[in-house]
Coordinates of C-alpha atoms in Angstrom, one line a residue:
M1 CA -154.7 107.2 -26.7
K2 CA -151.3 105.4 -26.6
Y3 CA -149.6 108.6 -27.7
L4 CA -151.5 110.7 -25.0
I5 CA -150.2 108.4 -22.3
L6 CA -146.7 108.6 -23.5
L7 CA -146.9 112.4 -23.7
A8 CA -148.3 112.5 -20.1
L9 CA -145.5 110.3 -18.8
L10 CA -142.9 112.4 -20.6
C11 CA -144.4 115.6 -19.0
C12 CA -144.3 114.0 -15.5
S13 CA -140.7 113.0 -16.2
L14 CA -139.7 116.5 -17.3
Y15 CA -141.6 117.9 -14.2
G16 CA -139.6 115.6 -12.0
L17 CA -136.3 116.5 -13.5
K18 CA -137.1 120.3 -13.2
A19 CA -138.2 119.8 -9.7
Q20 CA -135.0 118.1 -8.7
E21 CA -132.9 120.8 -10.4
E22 CA -134.7 123.5 -8.4
S23 CA -135.3 121.5 -5.2
L24 CA -138.9 122.3 -4.4
P25 CA -139.5 123.6 -0.9
R26 CA -141.9 122.0 1.5
W27 CA -144.4 124.7 1.0
L28 CA -146.2 125.6 -2.3
T29 CA -144.3 127.6 -4.8
D30 CA -145.9 130.5 -6.6
A31 CA -146.2 128.4 -9.7
E32 CA -147.9 125.7 -7.8
K33 CA -150.3 128.0 -6.2
A34 CA -151.4 129.0 -9.7
Q35 CA -152.1 125.4 -10.5
M36 CA -154.3 124.7 -7.5
S37 CA -157.7 125.6 -9.1
T38 CA -157.2 123.2 -12.0
Y39 CA -155.0 120.5 -10.7
Q40 CA -156.6 117.0 -10.3
F41 CA -155.6 115.8 -6.9
S42 CA -157.6 112.5 -6.8
D43 CA -157.9 109.6 -9.2
Y44 CA -154.4 110.4 -10.6
S45 CA -152.8 107.0 -10.9
P46 CA -153.0 104.2 -13.6
E47 CA -151.7 101.7 -11.1
R48 CA -153.9 102.3 -8.0
G49 CA -154.0 100.2 -4.9
S50 CA -157.4 99.3 -3.4
T51 CA -159.6 102.2 -2.4
T52 CA -161.8 99.9 -0.3
P53 CA -160.8 99.8 3.4
P54 CA -158.7 96.8 4.4
V55 CA -160.5 94.1 6.5
G56 CA -159.3 93.0 9.9
N57 CA -158.2 94.4 13.3
L58 CA -155.9 97.2 11.9
R59 CA -153.1 98.8 13.9
T60 CA -150.8 101.5 12.6
M61 CA -147.1 101.1 13.5
A62 CA -145.5 103.6 15.8
E63 CA -142.1 105.0 14.7
W64 CA -140.1 103.3 17.4
E65 CA -141.1 99.8 16.3
E66 CA -138.9 97.6 14.3
I67 CA -138.5 98.5 10.6
E68 CA -137.2 96.7 7.6
Y69 CA -136.7 99.7 5.3
L70 CA -135.9 103.4 5.6
L71 CA -136.9 105.3 2.5
V72 CA -135.3 108.5 1.1
A73 CA -135.8 110.3 -2.2
W74 CA -132.3 111.3 -3.4
D75 CA -132.4 115.0 -4.3
Q76 CA -129.1 115.9 -6.0
N77 CA -128.9 119.2 -4.2
Y78 CA -128.7 117.6 -0.7
P79 CA -125.9 114.9 -1.1
T80 CA -124.3 115.7 2.3
T81 CA -127.5 115.5 4.3
L82 CA -128.8 112.4 2.6
T83 CA -125.4 110.6 3.0
G84 CA -125.4 111.3 6.6
I85 CA -128.8 109.7 6.9
V86 CA -128.0 106.7 4.9
A87 CA -124.7 106.1 6.7
A88 CA -126.5 106.2 10.0
A89 CA -129.2 103.8 8.9
V90 CA -127.4 101.1 6.9
N91 CA -126.4 99.3 10.1
E92 CA -129.9 99.2 11.4
C93 CA -132.0 98.2 8.3
K94 CA -132.2 98.2 4.5
V95 CA -132.2 101.7 2.9
L96 CA -134.5 102.1 -0.1
I97 CA -133.3 105.1 -2.2
L98 CA -135.7 106.5 -4.9
T99 CA -133.5 108.0 -7.7
P100 CA -133.2 107.9 -11.4
N101 CA -129.4 108.1 -11.1
E102 CA -128.3 105.0 -9.3
N103 CA -124.7 105.1 -10.5
S104 CA -124.3 108.7 -9.3
V105 CA -125.6 108.1 -5.9
T106 CA -123.7 104.9 -5.5
S107 CA -120.5 106.8 -6.3
I108 CA -121.3 109.5 -3.7
L109 CA -122.0 107.0 -0.9
Q110 CA -119.0 104.8 -1.7
N111 CA -116.6 107.9 -1.7
A112 CA -118.1 108.7 1.8
G113 CA -117.3 105.2 3.0
V114 CA -120.9 104.0 3.3
A115 CA -121.3 100.2 3.3
M116 CA -123.6 99.4 0.4
T117 CA -124.7 95.9 1.5
N118 CA -128.1 97.3 2.8
V119 CA -128.7 99.9 0.2
V120 CA -131.4 99.1 -2.3
F121 CA -132.3 101.4 -5.4
L122 CA -135.7 102.0 -7.0
D123 CA -135.4 103.8 -10.3
Y124 CA -138.0 106.5 -9.8
N125 CA -137.9 110.2 -10.7
F126 CA -139.9 112.0 -8.0
N127 CA -140.7 115.7 -7.8
S128 CA -139.3 116.7 -4.3
I129 CA -137.3 115.4 -1.4
W130 CA -140.2 115.7 1.1
L131 CA -140.9 111.9 1.2
R132 CA -142.5 111.9 4.7
D133 CA -145.4 113.9 3.4
Y134 CA -146.2 111.7 0.4
A135 CA -145.2 108.3 1.4
A136 CA -147.5 105.6 2.8
N137 CA -147.9 104.4 6.4
S138 CA -147.1 100.9 7.7
V139 CA -150.3 99.2 9.0
Y140 CA -150.8 95.7 10.3
K141 CA -153.9 93.6 9.7
D142 CA -155.1 91.4 12.5
W143 CA -153.1 93.6 14.9
N144 CA -149.6 92.2 14.4
D145 CA -150.1 90.0 11.4
S146 CA -150.0 91.0 7.7
L147 CA -148.2 94.2 6.7
I148 CA -150.0 96.7 4.4
L149 CA -149.3 100.2 3.3
V150 CA -152.0 102.9 3.5
D151 CA -151.8 106.1 1.4
W152 CA -153.6 109.3 1.1
I153 CA -153.6 112.3 -1.3
Y154 CA -150.6 114.5 -1.0
N155 CA -151.4 118.2 -0.7
R156 CA -149.2 119.4 -3.4
P157 CA -149.5 119.4 -7.2
R158 CA -146.5 117.0 -7.6
P159 CA -147.7 114.1 -9.6
L160 CA -144.6 111.9 -9.2
D161 CA -144.5 112.4 -5.5
N162 CA -148.2 111.5 -5.4
Q163 CA -147.6 108.2 -7.1
A164 CA -144.3 107.2 -5.3
P165 CA -146.2 105.0 -2.7
E166 CA -147.6 102.8 -5.4
A167 CA -144.1 102.5 -7.1
Y168 CA -142.3 101.3 -4.0
A169 CA -145.3 99.2 -2.7
N170 CA -145.2 97.3 -6.0
F171 CA -141.4 97.1 -5.9
L172 CA -141.5 95.6 -2.3
N173 CA -144.6 93.5 -3.1
I174 CA -146.6 95.0 -0.2
P175 CA -150.3 95.5 -0.7
I176 CA -151.3 99.2 -0.7
Y177 CA -154.7 100.7 0.2
Q178 CA -155.5 104.3 -0.7
M179 CA -157.8 107.1 0.7
T180 CA -157.9 108.6 -2.8
S181 CA -161.5 107.9 -4.0
S182 CA -164.7 109.7 -3.0
P183 CA -166.1 109.7 -0.4
T184 CA -162.9 108.6 1.4
D185 CA -160.6 110.9 -0.6
V186 CA -158.3 112.5 2.1
I187 CA -155.8 115.2 1.7
A188 CA -153.1 114.7 4.3
T189 CA -149.4 114.8 4.9
G190 CA -147.1 112.4 6.8
G191 CA -145.4 115.3 8.5
N192 CA -148.7 116.3 10.0
Y193 CA -149.4 112.9 11.5
M194 CA -148.0 110.9 14.4
T195 CA -149.3 107.8 16.2
D196 CA -148.6 105.8 19.4
G197 CA -149.0 102.3 17.9
F198 CA -152.2 101.7 19.9
G199 CA -154.8 103.6 17.8
T200 CA -154.2 107.2 19.0
S201 CA -153.0 109.8 16.5
V202 CA -152.3 113.5 16.6
S203 CA -152.3 116.2 13.7
S204 CA -152.7 119.9 13.6
K205 CA -156.0 121.2 12.5
L206 CA -154.6 121.8 9.0
I207 CA -156.1 118.4 8.2
L208 CA -159.5 119.7 9.0
D209 CA -159.1 122.9 6.9
E210 CA -157.7 120.9 3.9
N211 CA -160.7 118.6 3.9
A212 CA -163.4 121.1 4.7
A213 CA -166.3 122.2 2.4
S214 CA -164.1 125.2 1.4
N215 CA -161.0 123.0 0.4
N216 CA -159.0 123.9 -2.7
Y217 CA -158.3 120.2 -3.7
G218 CA -161.6 119.1 -5.1
V219 CA -162.1 116.3 -2.7
T220 CA -165.3 115.4 -0.9
P221 CA -166.0 117.8 2.0
K222 CA -165.4 116.1 5.4
T223 CA -166.1 117.0 9.0
D224 CA -164.0 116.1 11.9
Q225 CA -166.2 113.0 12.5
D226 CA -165.9 112.0 8.9
L227 CA -162.1 112.0 9.0
N228 CA -162.2 110.1 12.3
A229 CA -164.3 107.4 10.7
I230 CA -162.1 107.2 7.6
F231 CA -158.8 106.9 9.6
N232 CA -160.5 104.2 11.7
D233 CA -161.6 102.3 8.7
F234 CA -158.2 102.4 6.8
M235 CA -155.7 102.5 9.7
G236 CA -157.4 101.4 12.9
I237 CA -157.2 104.8 14.6
E238 CA -159.6 104.9 17.5
S239 CA -158.7 108.3 18.9
Y240 CA -157.7 111.0 16.5
L241 CA -156.7 114.2 18.2
K242 CA -156.2 117.6 16.4
V243 CA -154.4 120.6 17.9
E244 CA -154.5 124.3 16.9
R245 CA -152.4 125.4 13.9
L246 CA -149.2 127.5 14.6
P247 CA -149.0 131.2 13.7
Y248 CA -145.4 131.0 12.5
D249 CA -145.1 127.5 11.0
A250 CA -145.6 127.9 7.2
I251 CA -146.5 124.2 6.8
D252 CA -148.4 123.6 10.0
H253 CA -147.1 120.1 10.6
I254 CA -147.1 118.3 13.9
D255 CA -143.6 117.0 13.4
M256 CA -142.1 120.5 13.7
Q257 CA -143.5 120.9 17.3
I258 CA -144.1 117.7 19.1
K259 CA -143.3 113.9 18.8
F260 CA -144.2 110.7 20.4
I261 CA -141.0 108.9 21.5
D262 CA -142.8 106.1 23.2
E263 CA -146.4 105.1 24.1
E264 CA -146.5 107.6 27.1
T265 CA -143.8 110.3 26.4
L266 CA -144.1 113.5 24.3
L267 CA -141.0 115.3 23.1
V268 CA -141.9 119.0 22.8
S269 CA -140.0 121.8 21.1
E270 CA -139.7 124.7 23.4
Y271 CA -139.0 128.4 22.8
P272 CA -138.1 131.2 25.2
A273 CA -141.1 132.5 27.1
G274 CA -143.5 134.5 24.8
V275 CA -141.4 133.9 21.6
A276 CA -142.6 132.7 18.3
D277 CA -144.9 129.6 18.4
G278 CA -143.9 128.8 22.0
P279 CA -147.2 130.0 23.6
Q280 CA -149.3 128.1 21.1
I281 CA -147.2 124.9 21.3
E282 CA -147.6 125.1 25.1
A283 CA -151.4 125.6 24.8
N284 CA -151.6 122.6 22.4
L285 CA -149.6 120.5 24.9
Q286 CA -151.7 121.4 27.8
Y287 CA -154.8 120.7 25.8
L288 CA -153.5 117.1 25.1
L289 CA -152.5 116.7 28.7
S290 CA -155.8 117.8 30.2
N291 CA -158.1 115.9 27.7
F292 CA -156.4 112.8 26.9
T293 CA -154.3 110.0 28.4
S294 CA -151.7 107.5 27.2
V295 CA -152.7 104.0 26.3
Y296 CA -152.0 103.1 30.0
G297 CA -154.7 105.5 31.1
T298 CA -152.2 107.9 32.8
P299 CA -151.0 111.5 31.9
Y300 CA -148.3 111.7 29.2
R301 CA -144.8 112.4 30.3
V302 CA -143.3 115.5 28.8
I303 CA -139.7 116.1 27.8
R304 CA -138.8 119.7 26.5
I305 CA -136.1 120.4 24.1
P306 CA -135.0 123.9 23.3
A307 CA -135.5 125.1 19.7
P308 CA -132.3 126.9 18.4
P309 CA -132.5 130.3 16.8
S310 CA -130.5 131.6 13.8
T311 CA -126.9 132.8 14.3
S312 CA -128.3 136.3 14.7
G313 CA -130.7 135.1 17.5
S314 CA -133.8 135.2 15.4
Y315 CA -136.7 132.9 15.7
P316 CA -139.6 132.2 13.3
D317 CA -141.5 135.3 14.5
N318 CA -138.5 137.4 13.3
N319 CA -137.6 135.7 10.0
G320 CA -135.7 132.9 11.6
H321 CA -136.0 129.4 10.0
Y322 CA -138.2 126.8 11.9
R323 CA -135.4 125.0 13.6
T324 CA -136.5 122.1 15.8
Y325 CA -135.1 118.9 17.3
A326 CA -138.5 117.3 17.4
N327 CA -138.1 116.6 13.7
Q328 CA -136.1 113.5 14.4
L329 CA -136.2 109.9 13.2
F330 CA -136.2 106.4 14.7
V331 CA -134.3 103.7 12.8
N332 CA -134.4 100.8 15.1
N333 CA -131.5 101.3 17.6
T334 CA -130.5 104.6 16.2
V335 CA -132.2 108.1 16.5
I336 CA -131.2 110.5 13.6
V337 CA -131.6 114.1 14.8
P338 CA -131.3 117.4 12.8
F339 CA -128.3 119.3 14.0
Y340 CA -127.8 123.1 13.5
R341 CA -125.0 124.6 15.7
E342 CA -122.8 122.9 18.3
E343 CA -123.8 125.1 21.2
Y344 CA -127.4 124.0 20.8
D345 CA -126.8 120.5 19.4
T346 CA -124.8 119.4 22.5
I347 CA -127.8 120.3 24.7
A348 CA -130.2 118.5 22.5
Q349 CA -127.9 115.4 22.3
R350 CA -127.7 115.3 26.2
I351 CA -131.5 115.6 26.6
L352 CA -132.1 112.8 24.1
E353 CA -129.4 110.5 25.6
E354 CA -131.1 110.9 29.0
A355 CA -134.6 110.4 27.6
M356 CA -133.6 107.3 25.6
P357 CA -130.6 105.7 27.1
G358 CA -128.8 103.2 24.9
Y359 CA -130.0 104.5 21.6
N360 CA -127.3 105.8 19.2
I361 CA -128.1 109.4 18.8
V362 CA -126.8 110.6 15.4
G363 CA -126.8 114.3 14.4
V364 CA -127.0 115.3 10.7
N365 CA -126.5 119.0 10.0
V366 CA -129.4 120.6 8.1
D367 CA -128.3 124.2 8.5
Y368 CA -125.8 126.5 7.0
D369 CA -122.8 124.7 8.3
S370 CA -123.6 121.7 6.0
G371 CA -123.6 123.9 3.0
E372 CA -127.0 122.7 1.9
T373 CA -129.4 124.4 4.3
L374 CA -132.3 122.0 4.2
I375 CA -134.1 123.8 7.0
A376 CA -134.3 126.9 4.9
S377 CA -136.8 125.0 2.6
G378 CA -139.1 124.2 5.6
G379 CA -138.1 120.8 7.0
A380 CA -135.4 118.6 8.5
I381 CA -134.7 114.9 8.9
H382 CA -138.1 113.5 9.7
C383 CA -139.5 115.4 6.7
I384 CA -137.3 113.7 4.1
T385 CA -137.6 110.1 5.3
H386 CA -140.2 107.4 5.9
S387 CA -140.1 103.8 7.0
V388 CA -141.6 100.3 6.2
G389 CA -142.2 98.0 9.1
V390 CA -141.1 94.4 9.3
Q391 CA -143.2 91.6 8.0
N392 CA -143.0 89.7 11.3
P393 CA -143.3 92.2 14.2
L394 CA -142.8 91.1 17.9
M395 CA -144.4 93.9 19.9
I396 CA -143.5 94.7 23.6
S397 CA -145.2 97.6 25.3
H398 CA -144.5 98.4 28.9
Q399 CA -145.3 101.4 31.1
R400 CA -142.0 102.3 32.9
L401 CA -141.9 102.0 36.6
R402 CA -142.1 105.3 38.5
D403 CA -139.8 106.4 41.3
T404 CA -140.9 105.2 44.7
Y405 CA -140.2 105.4 48.5
D406 CA -141.4 101.8 48.9
N407 CA -138.5 99.6 50.1
L408 CA -140.6 96.8 51.5
N409 CA -142.7 95.5 48.6
A410 CA -141.4 94.0 45.2
Y411 CA -142.0 96.2 42.2
Q412 CA -144.5 94.8 39.7
A413 CA -143.6 95.2 36.0
T414 CA -146.3 94.3 33.5
A415 CA -145.8 94.2 29.7
Y416 CA -148.1 93.6 26.8
I417 CA -146.3 91.2 24.4
S418 CA -147.8 90.2 21.1
H419 CA -146.8 88.2 18.1
R420 CA -148.9 86.4 15.5
S421 CA -147.5 83.0 16.5
G422 CA -147.9 83.6 20.2
I423 CA -145.2 84.1 22.8
S424 CA -142.9 81.3 24.1
S425 CA -141.2 83.1 26.9
A426 CA -140.5 86.5 28.3
T427 CA -137.7 87.6 30.7
L428 CA -137.2 90.8 32.7
Y429 CA -133.5 91.8 33.4
Y430 CA -132.6 94.2 36.1
K431 CA -129.5 95.6 37.8
I432 CA -128.7 98.2 40.4
G433 CA -126.9 101.2 39.1
V434 CA -124.9 101.6 35.9
S435 CA -122.0 99.4 37.2
G436 CA -124.4 96.5 38.4
T437 CA -124.8 93.2 36.7
Y438 CA -128.1 92.2 35.1
Q439 CA -130.1 89.6 36.9
S440 CA -132.9 87.7 35.1
I441 CA -136.5 87.1 36.2
A442 CA -138.8 84.8 34.1
M443 CA -142.1 86.7 33.4
T444 CA -145.4 85.0 33.9
D445 CA -148.2 84.9 31.3
I446 CA -151.2 86.4 33.1
G447 CA -153.6 86.3 30.1
N448 CA -154.7 88.8 27.4
E449 CA -151.1 88.9 26.1
D450 CA -149.9 90.4 29.3
W451 CA -146.8 89.3 31.2
Q452 CA -145.7 90.0 34.6
A453 CA -142.6 89.9 36.8
F454 CA -141.6 91.3 40.2
I455 CA -138.3 93.1 40.8
P456 CA -137.2 92.6 44.5
A457 CA -137.6 95.4 46.9
Q458 CA -134.5 97.6 47.4
I459 CA -133.3 99.3 50.5
G460 CA -131.6 102.8 50.6
E461 CA -131.5 105.2 47.7
V462 CA -130.7 103.3 44.5
D463 CA -131.3 103.5 40.7
V464 CA -132.9 100.3 39.2
H465 CA -132.2 99.7 35.5
Y466 CA -134.2 97.1 33.7
Y467 CA -135.4 95.8 30.3
I468 CA -137.7 93.1 28.8
E469 CA -136.9 90.4 26.3
A470 CA -139.4 88.1 24.6
T471 CA -139.3 85.2 22.2
S472 CA -142.2 84.2 20.0
N473 CA -143.3 80.6 19.4
S474 CA -141.8 80.9 15.9
G475 CA -138.4 81.7 17.4
K476 CA -138.1 85.5 17.0
T477 CA -136.5 87.4 19.9
I478 CA -136.6 91.1 20.6
A479 CA -136.0 93.4 23.5
R480 CA -137.6 96.7 24.7
P481 CA -136.1 99.2 24.8
M482 CA -134.7 97.9 21.5
P483 CA -131.1 98.7 22.2
A484 CA -131.1 96.7 25.4
P485 CA -129.0 95.9 27.3
A486 CA -127.4 99.1 26.5
G487 CA -130.9 100.6 26.5
Y488 CA -133.0 100.4 29.6
W489 CA -135.8 101.9 31.7
K490 CA -134.8 103.3 35.1
F491 CA -136.6 104.1 38.3
T492 CA -135.2 105.3 41.7
V493 CA -136.0 103.8 45.1
F494 CA -135.7 106.7 47.5
D495 CA -134.8 106.4 51.2
A496 CA -138.1 106.0 52.9
A497 CA -136.8 107.7 56.1
A498 CA -136.2 110.9 54.1
A499 CA -139.7 111.0 52.7
S500 CA -141.8 114.0 53.8
L501 CA -145.1 115.5 52.8
E502 CA -145.3 119.2 52.2
N503 CA -148.4 121.3 51.8
E504 CA -148.4 123.0 48.4
E505 CA -149.2 126.7 48.4
I506 CA -151.6 128.2 46.0
E507 CA -149.8 129.6 43.0
S508 CA -150.8 132.4 40.6
L509 CA -150.6 130.7 37.2
E510 CA -150.6 132.7 34.0
V511 CA -153.1 132.3 31.1
Y512 CA -151.5 131.3 27.9
P513 CA -151.0 131.9 25.0
N514 CA -151.4 135.6 25.6
P515 CA -152.2 137.4 23.2
A516 CA -154.6 134.6 22.2
S517 CA -156.4 133.7 19.0
A518 CA -157.4 130.1 19.4
I519 CA -157.4 127.5 22.2
T520 CA -156.3 129.2 25.4
V521 CA -155.3 127.7 28.7
I522 CA -156.4 128.8 32.1
P523 CA -154.4 126.9 34.7
V524 CA -155.7 126.7 38.3
K525 CA -153.8 125.2 41.2
A526 CA -155.5 124.5 44.6
N527 CA -154.2 122.8 47.7
A528 CA -157.7 121.6 48.7
N529 CA -161.1 121.0 47.2
E530 CA -162.6 124.4 47.2
E531 CA -165.7 126.0 45.6
G532 CA -165.3 128.7 43.0
L533 CA -165.7 129.9 39.5
I534 CA -163.8 131.1 36.5
E535 CA -165.3 133.9 34.3
L536 CA -164.3 136.0 31.3
V537 CA -165.1 139.6 31.6
D538 CA -164.7 142.5 29.1
G539 CA -163.1 145.8 29.6
M540 CA -166.2 147.3 31.3
G541 CA -166.2 144.4 33.9
R542 CA -169.2 142.7 32.3
R543 CA -169.3 138.9 32.3
V544 CA -168.8 137.5 28.8
E545 CA -168.7 133.8 29.7
L546 CA -168.9 131.6 32.8
I547 CA -166.1 129.3 32.0
Y548 CA -166.3 127.0 35.1
E549 CA -168.3 126.7 38.3
G550 CA -167.9 124.2 41.0
K551 CA -165.2 122.5 43.1
F552 CA -161.6 123.3 42.2
P553 CA -160.0 119.9 42.7
Q554 CA -156.8 119.5 44.7
G555 CA -153.7 119.9 42.5
E556 CA -153.5 121.6 39.0
K557 CA -156.3 121.5 36.5
N558 CA -156.3 123.3 33.1
H559 CA -159.5 124.9 31.8
F560 CA -159.9 126.1 28.2
I561 CA -161.6 128.7 26.1
D562 CA -161.6 129.2 22.3
A563 CA -160.4 132.8 22.0
N564 CA -161.5 132.8 18.3
K565 CA -165.2 133.0 19.5
Y566 CA -164.8 136.5 21.0
A567 CA -164.2 140.0 19.5
Q568 CA -160.7 141.3 19.6
G569 CA -159.9 143.4 22.6
T570 CA -158.6 143.2 26.2
Y571 CA -160.4 140.9 28.6
S572 CA -159.9 139.8 32.2
V573 CA -160.0 136.2 33.4
R574 CA -161.3 136.2 37.0
I575 CA -160.7 133.1 39.3
V576 CA -162.9 133.4 42.3
S577 CA -162.9 131.2 45.3
N578 CA -164.2 131.5 48.9
K579 CA -160.8 132.9 50.0
R580 CA -159.5 134.9 47.2
V581 CA -160.0 136.5 43.7
E582 CA -157.3 136.4 41.0
V583 CA -157.5 138.5 38.0
H584 CA -155.4 137.9 34.7
S585 CA -155.5 140.2 31.8
L586 CA -156.0 138.5 28.4
V587 CA -155.6 140.1 24.9
I588 CA -157.6 138.5 22.2
M589 CA -156.4 139.1 18.7

């Protein structure tokens, strides 16, 4: 038996060395596809964590929260990309590098002028660079108390990658819990998972397919409801949203199309009209906006960021790589962003600096200009990194104040502030305009870990910048936004005399995506409550389905159909009201 174990370890080591030499892509290779029918995905590790769900009020950390470690797996074929990431991160936190070649990596970093004080090495011979997909998630027991790690089964036959979370959890002395044993054996990837820090998570429906009765991984079949229950038990997820898979994304990961950048804001990768996955991404976004709200009970804010094409102008529907700026990484006060070419990168940087003022936006090239072309293997910055939260988090959550015409009443700012020792004090700082001087207002504890302050009313058209700082009973202090005072929230007080109300005209809004094969959006905009209906009719004018009947509420409302339910062909969507009939052609593929 002893010799069999040694032989198995030797095989894994040789597999790891071979994988690093060849730099495995994010997708399955042909050789790996051939292994799928016989590879054992669960019960794979001799040093397993607990497969029983953790006990306590669980909360999975959001990416913008304070972290202690950034993790990377040092693939020898991507030294420039990895050096750029480490150089940007070492001033923010410790960087844990998985590598069997510490001396070689140290030499590369030192030659690049990287300060080594915060660099930590773990002697580990992984299979691939795609650490986001196989690393564990930071979860807090009792909401903001004890840090644990939660792992799942990686969807690739890469044994060393699968076991990496146990290796670094033991190295960091952090308890690890694992969704690896039936009936809670879950196939998942970190790139196909994002969360808001308050129990809402989003993935593509890849996770449903990979855990369905027809799965190729040998795990217990699970329904959507089964997965929801498991993620609730292990990670405290109360609302787990799944969006349609994308036609042109070979890996179907959410981190290539959309990203939470705070509790109420979605950063969305945008294509030219009708190009590549643009229509389906838009349909997914509208599905989220129409059916779910932020933790504050309000619609999500949306910031769009253009996806760059190849140098020839090609996008993924025409053999272009899946370039996206959504695949970015929070490292405390810094955001590390994949860069491609200057003419697109400068636009992305401007959008991000406006969306997250004060954050240090650092671009790391992952395209041909870097000489390493990480994006050609199916991923970018977020895909090759992961993080470990701090042991002692101080959490501040605040819904930014909206622009207003009110110049008579003070502006109420409320924040949820939480620490395991309790909160000693909280202060709101505000100033008028970029050149103003910050003034402080003591916040008041109004119960349930909520704190409140009032910014004085302002006259005329002015921009108000503000941030919140809190101190725990144990003496820890942190601000939100984290880079404050360089970072801040902003709202505008408009001149009330200039305010005017205008009647909105009815607009003709297009159905999308079109052609359609999955969730399809039918937007309707009305300027008054009006009776009507929406119906789908076939090429002969026969009603196929009554989609909606009743009052169209004032404003814009999205309605949905699942195009997959219908036979392929050309249909019409008819929107009928008392005053008009609108018809939109819809091709179902």
